[in-house]
XYZ file of C-alpha atoms in Angstrom:
648
model
C -5.098 27.217 15.791
C -5.325 27.132 12.280
C -3.464 24.043 12.153
C -6.256 22.586 14.650
C -8.997 23.864 12.803
C -7.856 22.050 9.712
C -7.721 18.737 11.514
C -11.228 19.297 12.897
C -12.519 20.241 9.370
C -10.509 17.184 8.048
C -12.509 14.686 10.616
C -15.904 16.555 9.811
C -15.413 16.371 6.261
C -14.306 12.417 6.794
C -17.476 11.950 8.719
C -19.548 13.493 5.626
C -17.837 11.645 3.010
C -18.177 8.136 4.727
C -22.250 8.650 4.721
C -22.051 8.960 0.945
C -21.580 5.702 -1.163
C -20.728 4.654 -4.805
C -18.081 7.256 -5.761
C -14.289 7.927 -5.789
C -12.623 10.826 -4.323
C -9.475 11.940 -6.115
C -8.657 14.857 -4.088
C -10.188 18.131 -4.162
C -13.151 19.294 -6.171
C -12.598 20.192 -9.450
C -12.014 23.702 -10.691
C -13.311 25.025 -14.068
C -11.283 27.386 -16.289
C -12.300 30.162 -19.036
C -10.351 32.658 -21.057
C -12.768 35.274 -19.353
C -13.414 35.142 -15.500
C -16.741 34.787 -14.157
C -18.255 33.458 -11.150
C -18.165 29.893 -11.805
C -14.791 30.171 -14.020
C -11.373 31.124 -13.393
C -8.935 32.662 -15.900
C -5.902 32.394 -14.285
C -3.585 29.545 -13.536
C -1.717 29.702 -10.597
C 1.808 27.337 -10.291
C 2.414 26.470 -6.712
C 6.106 25.131 -5.299
C 6.485 22.541 -2.976
C 9.673 21.536 -1.103
C 12.726 20.179 -2.727
C 14.092 16.839 -2.178
C 16.790 14.143 -3.096
C 17.320 10.612 -2.921
C 20.852 11.410 -1.977
C 19.694 13.220 1.035
C 16.980 12.808 3.833
C 16.986 16.423 4.164
C 14.145 18.385 2.109
C 14.219 22.097 1.750
C 11.962 24.905 1.044
C 11.983 26.390 -2.254
C 13.148 29.761 -0.961
C 16.455 28.199 0.159
C 17.890 28.024 -3.354
C 17.510 31.518 -4.318
C 14.878 30.984 -7.091
C 12.561 33.525 -8.683
C 9.821 34.449 -5.720
C 6.193 35.616 -6.157
C 5.959 39.411 -5.210
C 2.810 38.499 -3.211
C 3.715 35.187 -1.658
C 0.954 33.179 -0.405
C 1.074 29.887 1.719
C -2.139 27.880 1.503
C -3.363 26.202 4.909
C -1.514 23.197 5.556
C -2.927 19.792 7.169
C -1.112 17.688 9.872
C 0.051 15.369 7.500
C 1.692 18.099 5.280
C 3.437 19.353 8.128
C 4.760 16.036 9.425
C 6.193 15.171 5.797
C 7.836 18.646 5.766
C 5.388 19.861 2.519
C 5.762 23.648 2.015
C 3.617 24.752 -0.683
C 3.725 28.564 -1.862
C 2.708 30.438 -4.510
C 5.442 30.981 -7.488
C 5.786 33.716 -9.881
C 4.984 31.251 -12.619
C 1.195 32.725 -13.341
C -0.653 31.707 -16.943
C -3.755 32.668 -18.586
C -5.748 30.058 -19.344
C -5.392 28.949 -23.193
C -3.034 31.906 -23.624
C 0.333 30.429 -24.965
C 3.397 31.980 -24.378
C 6.376 30.987 -26.211
C 9.129 32.602 -24.079
C 8.624 34.633 -21.015
C 11.363 35.706 -18.679
C 10.904 35.317 -15.003
C 13.637 36.938 -13.459
C 17.412 37.156 -13.025
C 19.803 36.426 -10.107
C 23.218 38.278 -10.067
C 25.880 36.407 -8.092
C 29.224 38.357 -6.844
C 31.713 35.817 -5.398
C 33.425 38.540 -3.810
C 30.057 39.054 -1.410
C 29.668 36.496 1.350
C 25.918 36.284 0.817
C 25.930 35.709 -2.888
C 28.700 33.054 -2.714
C 26.959 31.304 -0.096
C 23.794 31.282 -2.453
C 25.650 30.057 -5.514
C 27.401 27.513 -3.288
C 24.080 25.967 -1.990
C 22.635 26.091 -5.485
C 25.611 23.947 -6.711
C 25.318 21.439 -3.778
C 21.746 21.263 -4.544
C 22.557 20.258 -8.289
C 25.324 17.934 -6.801
C 22.743 15.942 -4.806
C 20.331 15.866 -7.275
C 17.488 17.778 -5.602
C 14.186 17.878 -7.152
C 11.709 20.861 -7.782
C 7.918 19.544 -7.259
C 5.502 21.803 -8.889
C 1.791 21.838 -8.696
C -0.682 23.276 -11.029
C -4.499 22.836 -9.805
C -3.379 20.108 -7.391
C -1.680 17.896 -9.751
C 2.331 17.372 -10.143
C 3.756 19.037 -12.994
C 5.611 15.871 -14.191
C 8.673 15.423 -16.463
C 8.140 12.645 -18.510
C 10.961 10.749 -20.317
C 11.949 7.442 -22.253
C 13.265 4.319 -20.076
C 14.012 1.038 -20.883
C 11.959 -1.159 -23.581
C 10.502 2.048 -25.454
C 8.349 3.149 -22.195
C 7.846 6.173 -20.889
C 8.361 7.199 -16.986
C 6.621 10.432 -15.610
C 8.522 11.852 -12.671
C 6.434 14.168 -10.422
C 9.609 16.102 -9.975
C 12.624 17.524 -12.149
C 16.239 18.423 -10.841
C 17.422 21.807 -10.177
C 20.442 20.934 -12.522
C 23.356 18.305 -13.225
C 26.885 17.847 -12.948
C 29.560 16.677 -15.062
C 32.287 15.317 -12.698
C 36.093 16.396 -13.012
C 36.466 12.879 -14.619
C 34.058 13.707 -17.316
C 31.170 11.528 -16.465
C 27.825 12.923 -16.376
C 25.645 12.465 -13.546
C 22.041 12.082 -13.139
C 20.091 14.417 -15.967
C 23.278 15.412 -17.366
C 22.934 11.979 -19.588
C 20.168 13.651 -21.468
C 22.159 16.287 -23.564
C 25.535 15.465 -25.283
C 26.128 19.463 -25.147
C 26.359 18.573 -21.010
C 30.192 17.467 -21.523
C 32.829 20.084 -20.053
C 34.587 18.529 -16.859
C 33.655 19.717 -13.385
C 30.873 21.946 -14.582
C 27.470 22.564 -13.221
C 24.616 22.892 -16.040
C 21.455 24.732 -14.337
C 17.994 23.985 -15.522
C 16.725 27.509 -15.794
C 14.003 27.001 -18.432
C 10.934 24.945 -18.530
C 8.614 24.095 -21.451
C 5.338 23.560 -19.853
C 2.665 22.078 -21.731
C -1.298 21.936 -20.074
C -3.924 19.382 -21.337
C -7.223 20.414 -20.536
C -10.590 18.675 -21.152
C -13.083 21.323 -22.996
C -15.907 20.522 -21.009
C -18.194 20.173 -24.305
C -21.129 18.273 -24.014
C -20.879 17.896 -20.231
C -22.810 19.199 -17.421
C -20.160 21.799 -15.976
C -19.323 25.204 -17.434
C -15.811 25.759 -18.607
C -12.744 23.270 -19.151
C -11.007 21.305 -16.607
C -7.169 20.586 -16.309
C -6.519 16.952 -16.798
C -2.442 17.111 -17.298
C 0.633 19.216 -16.902
C 3.938 18.280 -18.391
C 7.397 19.988 -18.481
C 10.851 19.521 -20.302
C 13.484 21.240 -18.186
C 16.391 22.853 -20.388
C 19.515 24.770 -19.339
C 19.743 28.054 -21.491
C 22.437 30.894 -21.509
C 20.484 33.501 -21.599
C 21.612 36.974 -23.752
C 19.996 39.721 -25.377
C 20.128 38.201 -28.658
C 18.205 34.998 -27.585
C 15.609 36.563 -24.846
C 12.838 36.290 -27.214
C 13.500 32.782 -28.387
C 14.619 31.014 -25.251
C 17.512 29.487 -27.372
C 21.074 29.137 -26.900
C 24.160 27.153 -25.517
C 23.744 25.697 -21.914
C 23.827 27.505 -18.831
C 27.279 26.492 -17.122
C 28.669 27.052 -13.997
C 32.264 25.892 -13.470
C 33.062 23.816 -10.405
C 35.410 26.455 -9.206
C 33.934 29.672 -10.072
C 34.790 32.967 -8.906
C 33.564 36.552 -10.406
C 29.893 37.864 -11.372
C 27.133 35.468 -12.798
C 23.741 36.302 -14.310
C 21.336 33.696 -14.145
C 18.007 34.454 -15.799
C 14.876 32.032 -15.504
C 12.366 31.707 -17.879
C 9.454 29.403 -19.316
C 7.246 28.855 -22.177
C 3.874 27.568 -21.762
C 1.322 26.067 -24.277
C -2.276 24.562 -23.938
C -3.499 21.385 -25.542
C -7.053 20.244 -25.417
C -8.374 16.630 -25.399
C -11.772 15.226 -24.312
C -10.334 11.601 -23.944
C -9.185 12.130 -20.462
C -11.834 12.475 -17.728
C -11.003 15.011 -14.668
C -11.357 11.957 -12.343
C -8.631 9.933 -14.353
C -6.543 12.494 -14.924
C -3.432 10.994 -12.422
C -3.774 7.804 -14.336
C -0.734 8.487 -16.761
C 1.553 8.825 -13.643
C 0.218 5.954 -11.899
C 0.538 3.596 -15.343
C 4.009 4.774 -16.016
C 5.118 3.190 -12.734
C 5.300 -0.559 -13.721
C 4.696 -2.219 -10.393
C 1.534 -4.042 -10.978
C 2.790 -7.474 -12.286
C 5.285 -7.470 -9.273
C 2.409 -6.648 -6.559
C 0.502 -9.952 -8.157
C 3.225 -11.984 -7.813
C 4.065 -10.982 -4.458
C 0.444 -11.504 -3.588
C 0.397 -14.962 -5.333
C 3.834 -15.857 -3.080
C 1.937 -14.583 0.089
C -1.258 -16.724 -0.469
C 0.859 -19.753 -1.046
C 2.288 -19.174 2.467
C -0.979 -18.568 3.960
C -2.491 -21.764 2.458
C 0.546 -23.748 3.828
C 0.030 -22.344 7.360
C -3.600 -22.786 6.892
C -3.125 -26.499 6.401
C -0.899 -27.175 9.257
C -3.335 -25.320 11.754
C -6.180 -26.996 10.400
C -4.366 -30.308 10.635
C -3.627 -29.457 14.288
C -7.185 -28.112 14.972
C -8.511 -31.611 13.600
C -5.828 -33.702 15.664
C -6.353 -31.663 19.096
C -10.360 -31.221 18.907
C -11.773 -33.922 16.791
C -9.479 -36.739 17.650
C -9.483 -35.586 21.238
C -13.013 -35.203 21.985
C -14.536 -37.967 19.760
C -12.002 -40.753 19.425
C -9.787 -40.295 22.541
C -10.427 -43.409 24.063
C -10.086 -45.317 20.697
C -6.589 -44.150 19.526
C -3.566 -46.326 19.724
C -1.087 -45.945 22.597
C 1.574 -44.096 20.406
C -0.825 -41.499 19.372
C -1.851 -40.868 22.946
C 1.565 -40.644 24.154
C 2.162 -38.498 21.330
C -0.608 -36.097 22.152
C -0.260 -36.040 25.863
C 2.063 -33.499 26.264
C -0.052 -30.266 25.972
C -2.744 -31.884 28.404
C -0.180 -32.280 30.981
C 0.578 -28.734 31.299
C -3.319 -27.529 31.537
C -2.569 -26.571 35.438
C -0.010 -24.125 34.287
C -1.080 -22.904 30.873
C -2.890 -19.978 32.523
C -0.268 -18.917 35.091
C 0.362 -15.360 35.006
C 3.608 -14.288 32.988
C 6.666 -12.588 34.697
C 6.359 -8.678 33.544
C 3.081 -8.546 33.240
C 2.734 -5.120 33.562
C 4.905 -4.589 30.675
C 3.251 -7.175 28.282
C -0.130 -5.586 29.084
C 1.243 -2.110 28.135
C 2.469 -3.433 24.893
C -0.715 -5.200 24.064
C -2.918 -1.867 24.742
C -0.708 -0.007 22.496
C -0.671 -2.809 19.720
C -4.198 -2.845 19.606
C -4.440 0.974 19.308
C -2.108 0.714 16.446
C -3.980 -2.384 15.028
C -7.340 -0.467 14.917
C -5.665 2.618 13.443
C -4.129 0.785 10.764
C -7.139 -1.258 9.551
C -9.414 2.022 9.386
C -6.691 4.175 7.479
C -6.349 1.325 5.048
C -9.700 0.688 4.422
C -10.388 4.411 4.051
C -7.347 4.840 1.505
C -9.171 1.608 -0.465
C -12.043 3.673 -0.625
C -10.315 6.644 -2.286
C -10.706 9.055 0.753
C -6.960 9.402 1.105
C -5.594 9.205 -2.415
C -2.241 10.826 -3.256
C -4.163 13.916 -4.692
C -5.591 14.603 -1.164
C -2.010 15.810 0.236
C -1.282 14.879 3.652
C -4.602 13.077 4.353
C -3.049 9.801 5.025
C -0.580 10.755 7.689
C -3.445 13.252 9.300
C -6.122 10.454 9.600
C -3.437 8.213 11.072
C -2.618 10.543 14.060
C -6.463 11.783 14.504
C -7.277 7.969 14.613
C -4.602 7.145 17.033
C -5.554 9.980 19.453
C -9.070 9.331 19.263
C -8.396 5.392 20.172
C -6.755 5.778 23.283
C -9.985 4.161 24.948
C -9.608 0.478 23.340
C -5.801 0.807 24.385
C -6.552 1.617 28.083
C -9.523 -0.937 27.969
C -7.344 -3.955 26.569
C -4.298 -3.211 29.001
C -6.379 -2.628 32.113
C -8.457 -6.132 31.272
C -5.304 -8.294 30.721
C -3.672 -6.718 33.530
C -6.259 -7.482 36.096
C -6.222 -11.083 34.567
C -2.556 -11.479 35.550
C -3.574 -10.499 39.023
C -1.999 -7.108 38.846
C -3.065 -4.219 41.539
C -1.268 -1.240 40.406
C -3.818 0.033 38.131
C -2.596 3.533 38.289
C 1.129 2.875 37.031
C -0.379 0.474 34.146
C -2.641 3.274 32.895
C 0.055 5.711 32.967
C 2.494 3.451 31.347
C -0.131 2.721 28.333
C -0.914 6.039 27.903
C 3.049 7.146 28.179
C 5.515 4.823 27.577
C 5.501 3.730 23.944
C 4.079 7.191 22.518
C 6.726 8.867 25.077
C 9.441 6.741 22.919
C 8.222 7.762 19.642
C 8.074 11.407 20.616
C 11.407 11.244 22.097
C 13.037 10.021 19.036
C 10.903 11.993 16.823
C 12.030 15.071 18.867
C 15.617 14.476 18.528
C 15.136 13.926 14.681
C 13.655 17.396 14.759
C 16.401 18.888 16.521
C 18.939 17.609 13.861
C 16.158 18.895 11.094
C 16.135 22.458 12.869
C 20.004 22.764 12.902
C 20.092 21.778 9.246
C 17.491 24.526 8.551
C 15.225 21.818 6.389
C 11.539 22.063 5.688
C 10.933 19.107 7.357
C 11.758 20.298 10.788
C 8.214 20.442 12.512
C 7.294 24.083 14.054
C 7.367 24.684 17.808
C 4.001 25.319 17.761
C 3.042 22.120 15.966
C 5.053 20.254 18.306
C 3.034 22.030 21.217
C -0.066 20.937 19.423
C 0.686 17.302 19.027
C 1.599 17.122 22.637
C -1.766 18.899 23.394
C -3.305 16.199 21.306
C -1.697 13.514 23.084
C -2.169 14.575 26.806
C -5.446 16.669 26.098
C -7.344 13.669 24.345
C -5.331 10.599 23.814
C -4.266 10.376 27.785
C -7.878 11.057 29.083
C -9.257 8.605 26.685
C -6.972 5.977 27.651
C -7.749 6.523 31.496
C -11.572 6.272 30.128
C -10.817 3.004 28.572
C -8.653 1.480 31.400
C -11.533 2.537 33.972
C -14.103 0.358 31.839
C -11.316 -2.470 31.696
C -10.598 -2.644 35.419
C -14.340 -2.433 36.462
C -14.854 -5.527 34.079
C -14.734 -9.055 35.891
C -11.634 -11.058 35.566
C -11.117 -13.107 32.398
C -12.246 -16.700 33.022
C -9.803 -19.303 32.100
C -11.122 -23.008 31.058
C -8.846 -24.691 33.621
C -7.653 -23.799 37.008
C -4.024 -23.171 37.788
C -2.081 -25.290 40.142
C -0.320 -23.654 42.961
C 3.051 -25.142 42.514
C 4.477 -24.703 38.945
C 5.280 -27.476 36.969
C 8.855 -28.132 36.298
C 9.775 -28.093 32.374
C 11.475 -30.778 30.840
C 14.537 -30.441 28.639
C 14.029 -28.928 25.453
C 15.405 -29.824 22.068
C 16.943 -27.033 20.316
C 13.914 -26.268 18.091
C 11.731 -25.939 20.977
C 13.557 -23.639 22.963
C 12.414 -20.221 23.209
C 15.002 -18.210 21.235
C 15.221 -20.504 17.914
C 11.271 -20.437 18.000
C 11.022 -16.506 18.163
C 13.589 -16.330 15.467
C 11.678 -18.820 12.995
C 8.432 -17.216 13.830
C 9.084 -13.924 12.164
C 10.613 -15.441 9.032
C 7.103 -16.215 7.579
C 5.142 -13.167 8.100
C 8.220 -11.177 6.585
C 8.289 -13.314 3.426
C 4.700 -12.075 2.944
C 5.380 -8.593 2.906
C 8.756 -7.595 1.797
C 8.171 -6.982 -1.753
C 5.440 -4.600 -0.363
C 7.749 -2.995 1.768
C 9.905 -2.143 -1.040
C 7.402 -0.127 -2.586
C 6.520 1.469 0.856
C 10.343 2.593 1.602
C 10.568 3.633 -1.955
C 7.573 6.293 -1.083
C 9.183 7.209 1.942
C 12.937 7.328 1.031
C 13.045 7.464 -2.850
C 10.252 10.171 -2.942
C 7.921 7.932 -5.121
C 4.061 8.299 -5.267
C 2.557 5.172 -3.293
C -1.035 4.528 -4.540
C -1.642 1.050 -4.571
C -3.843 0.928 -1.498
C -5.906 -2.152 -2.443
C -2.738 -4.241 -2.618
C -1.527 -2.696 0.468
C -4.828 -3.858 2.311
C -4.671 -7.269 1.023
C -0.954 -7.543 2.085
C -2.455 -6.409 5.526
C -4.939 -9.010 5.755
C -2.448 -11.900 4.481
C 0.000 -10.336 7.310
C -2.928 -10.571 9.750
C -3.534 -14.419 9.007
C 0.272 -15.388 8.342
C 1.331 -13.861 12.231
C -1.603 -15.698 13.727
C -1.158 -19.175 11.874
C 2.622 -18.997 12.382
C 2.324 -18.326 16.224
C -0.410 -20.722 16.970
C 1.708 -23.518 14.977
C 4.924 -22.657 17.225
C 2.758 -22.504 20.499
C 1.339 -25.965 19.573
C 4.724 -27.379 19.254
C 6.046 -25.630 22.442
C 3.021 -26.788 24.326
C 3.447 -30.426 22.996
C 6.947 -30.151 24.399
C 5.579 -29.396 27.863
C 6.520 -25.729 27.829
C 3.670 -23.590 29.167
C 5.352 -19.963 28.894
C 3.532 -18.883 25.873
C 2.554 -15.462 26.927
C 5.513 -13.323 26.266
C 6.822 -15.889 23.413
C 3.313 -15.747 21.488
C 3.911 -11.744 21.499
C 7.749 -12.154 20.640
C 7.252 -14.985 17.940
C 5.436 -12.872 15.497
C 6.658 -9.411 16.974
C 10.286 -10.465 15.881
C 9.049 -9.955 12.012
C 10.082 -6.197 13.030
C 13.655 -7.489 13.481
C 13.418 -8.639 10.003
C 11.914 -5.177 9.017
C 14.855 -3.441 10.653
C 17.598 -5.627 8.852
C 15.823 -5.072 5.394
C 15.703 -1.287 5.800
C 19.705 -1.408 6.525
C 20.039 -3.527 3.615
C 17.716 -1.188 1.708
C 19.880 1.906 2.980
C 23.121 0.365 1.462
C 21.846 -0.988 -1.653
C 19.354 1.186 -3.104
C 20.061 4.593 -1.631
C 23.101 6.948 -2.228
C 22.214 8.753 0.785
C 25.315 11.331 2.065
C 26.280 12.751 4.964
C 25.976 11.953 8.662
C 22.856 14.050 9.666
C 21.003 12.208 6.954
C 22.472 8.635 7.867
C 21.175 9.356 11.543
C 17.663 10.559 10.409
C 17.401 7.366 8.221
C 18.052 5.226 11.284
C 16.267 7.447 13.943
C 12.922 7.309 11.617
C 13.386 3.645 10.911
C 13.724 2.831 14.756
C 10.057 4.406 15.107
C 8.805 2.533 12.127
C 10.354 -0.909 13.942
C 9.107 0.094 16.992
C 5.363 0.555 15.605
C 5.672 -2.613 13.470
C 6.747 -4.526 16.729
C 4.082 -3.659 18.676
C 1.579 -4.182 15.821
C 2.581 -7.654 14.782
C 3.226 -8.680 18.470
C -0.426 -8.006 19.437
C -1.830 -10.064 16.422
C 0.297 -13.216 17.388
C -0.410 -12.741 21.055
C -4.397 -12.791 20.470
C -4.203 -15.492 17.974
C -2.430 -17.551 20.646
C -4.913 -16.403 23.093
C -7.782 -17.795 21.191
C -6.252 -20.841 20.141
C -4.970 -21.862 23.919
C -8.581 -20.953 25.064
C -10.209 -22.830 22.686
C -8.454 -26.066 22.942
C -8.035 -26.206 26.718
C -12.058 -25.043 27.137
C -13.118 -28.043 24.626
C -11.022 -31.004 25.662
C -11.385 -32.844 29.089
C -8.580 -33.122 31.242
C -7.972 -34.707 34.390
């Protein structure tokens, strides 16, 4: 019930936010901090911990799985649907600070391991496995990620919203991952635990401002490995904390931290995420991608404009004055006017796909538009996925309407089967895949495993809201009159002449997806990085622009190929228009496989199966999305040319 309340609360808040214009929402409301607690000011800063993840594994784990120091009064803030689906598990930690009270060295807790005990040995091995796979902490202060900033190439600084548990020097003496930052990490087959952190919290003093108190504008840390002893317990200095690869006996592992506060009035609270985002040098690449896509769009627009000019202007105004050669060239598509609107085979399935594609298209457009306005920024955790799911549930009506209207125009009469397939087929495929992936996550005890209660709630939203809305849309769709086509359909189908290689169905479909994929593959790289490499995605303006370019490119490429096929007197355009742009999803799948082998270092059968399973969900959704765009573009084009040109 708490999850459902948060969903409805999010929806109501969204409606309130939409009614207010002229400001950017970076996430939650600002919190003021003072040295003395008051009604409007807090004096204690709570550090929250999130799940731990790795680029070498798809399986995230909760903080408690690694036997770190725990908060005596552990509390979990309420999570929205998006956070649950992404496996975020935020909870309080024993790291608590008083505002502007520097602490040079503070012990948190000591963990003892005796390898002769099964439980201690299991916990220690799990910790070592986490270091071997480079699992990363994700800490949060005042809804901001605590970042680890370090130098990269060309003297630039990169701020990572996470830091590793530790690192490993292999048996060959090669330091892996973060072990390269310290020359003291040099013993072969040895793990080095980052059991100490130096935290720096930056705040805006609030002087000469309208609010009372200070506001936090940054949180950074430096992880260190320190072998604590009684002598260095007050200074947090000493040799690295080593754990041999083949360890047996007793081990004492002490966690500690130091914290200091720095004041700066140069950074405003609303722009406190900028130092993280600026450190990600993607802007120039994004502009290159946009320019490349615009060139493709201009090329296709010129081709489509030329076709429209020839088919409409010349055929209407000067058709009787053109020479015989050009008349012969353009006679092909007119000769199939009596068959071009003949209902397709498997019209039921096509109408179902188009209904679901319409639902996905509207959901994507609204979600990206809200993200561009700042409602779904990275600071508002889980809001993007929550918004997408809620919109999908509420958009069952247009899905049912489009599916029913098209199915009726195809001459279909089994309206009950049509509406049931629209409501259940594609969502059922996604849910079945998702459920199988969730079973693997349950077996692996991953934090990404969706609780059973949440699965039941999702099914409730599906069958309780989405399915009835789909039936409602289908009711209005079947109630509407049949779509009128500009020309009549002959009773006897026309024989299709022998086609050349390029006008055959398969080559045209394969070629149709190349140009749309060329417009998105750079943006796709950053999206996959965000999902699988756990990088922060914030470039929604670029993404929305690419969305518009993809819409135009899919439409124009499909229209272009549709015209060529009609000129070759092949009138089977219904399914071909859907599959031509929908084939972009196949290129997406091929690219995802290439990304898996070339960019990721994922290990283990479970992680590989999870990657492929979630990729198939993405491919199916993208197939319906792009296929629907191509179909309706071609549908408009065919109606247009046959409605304004007089045919015998």
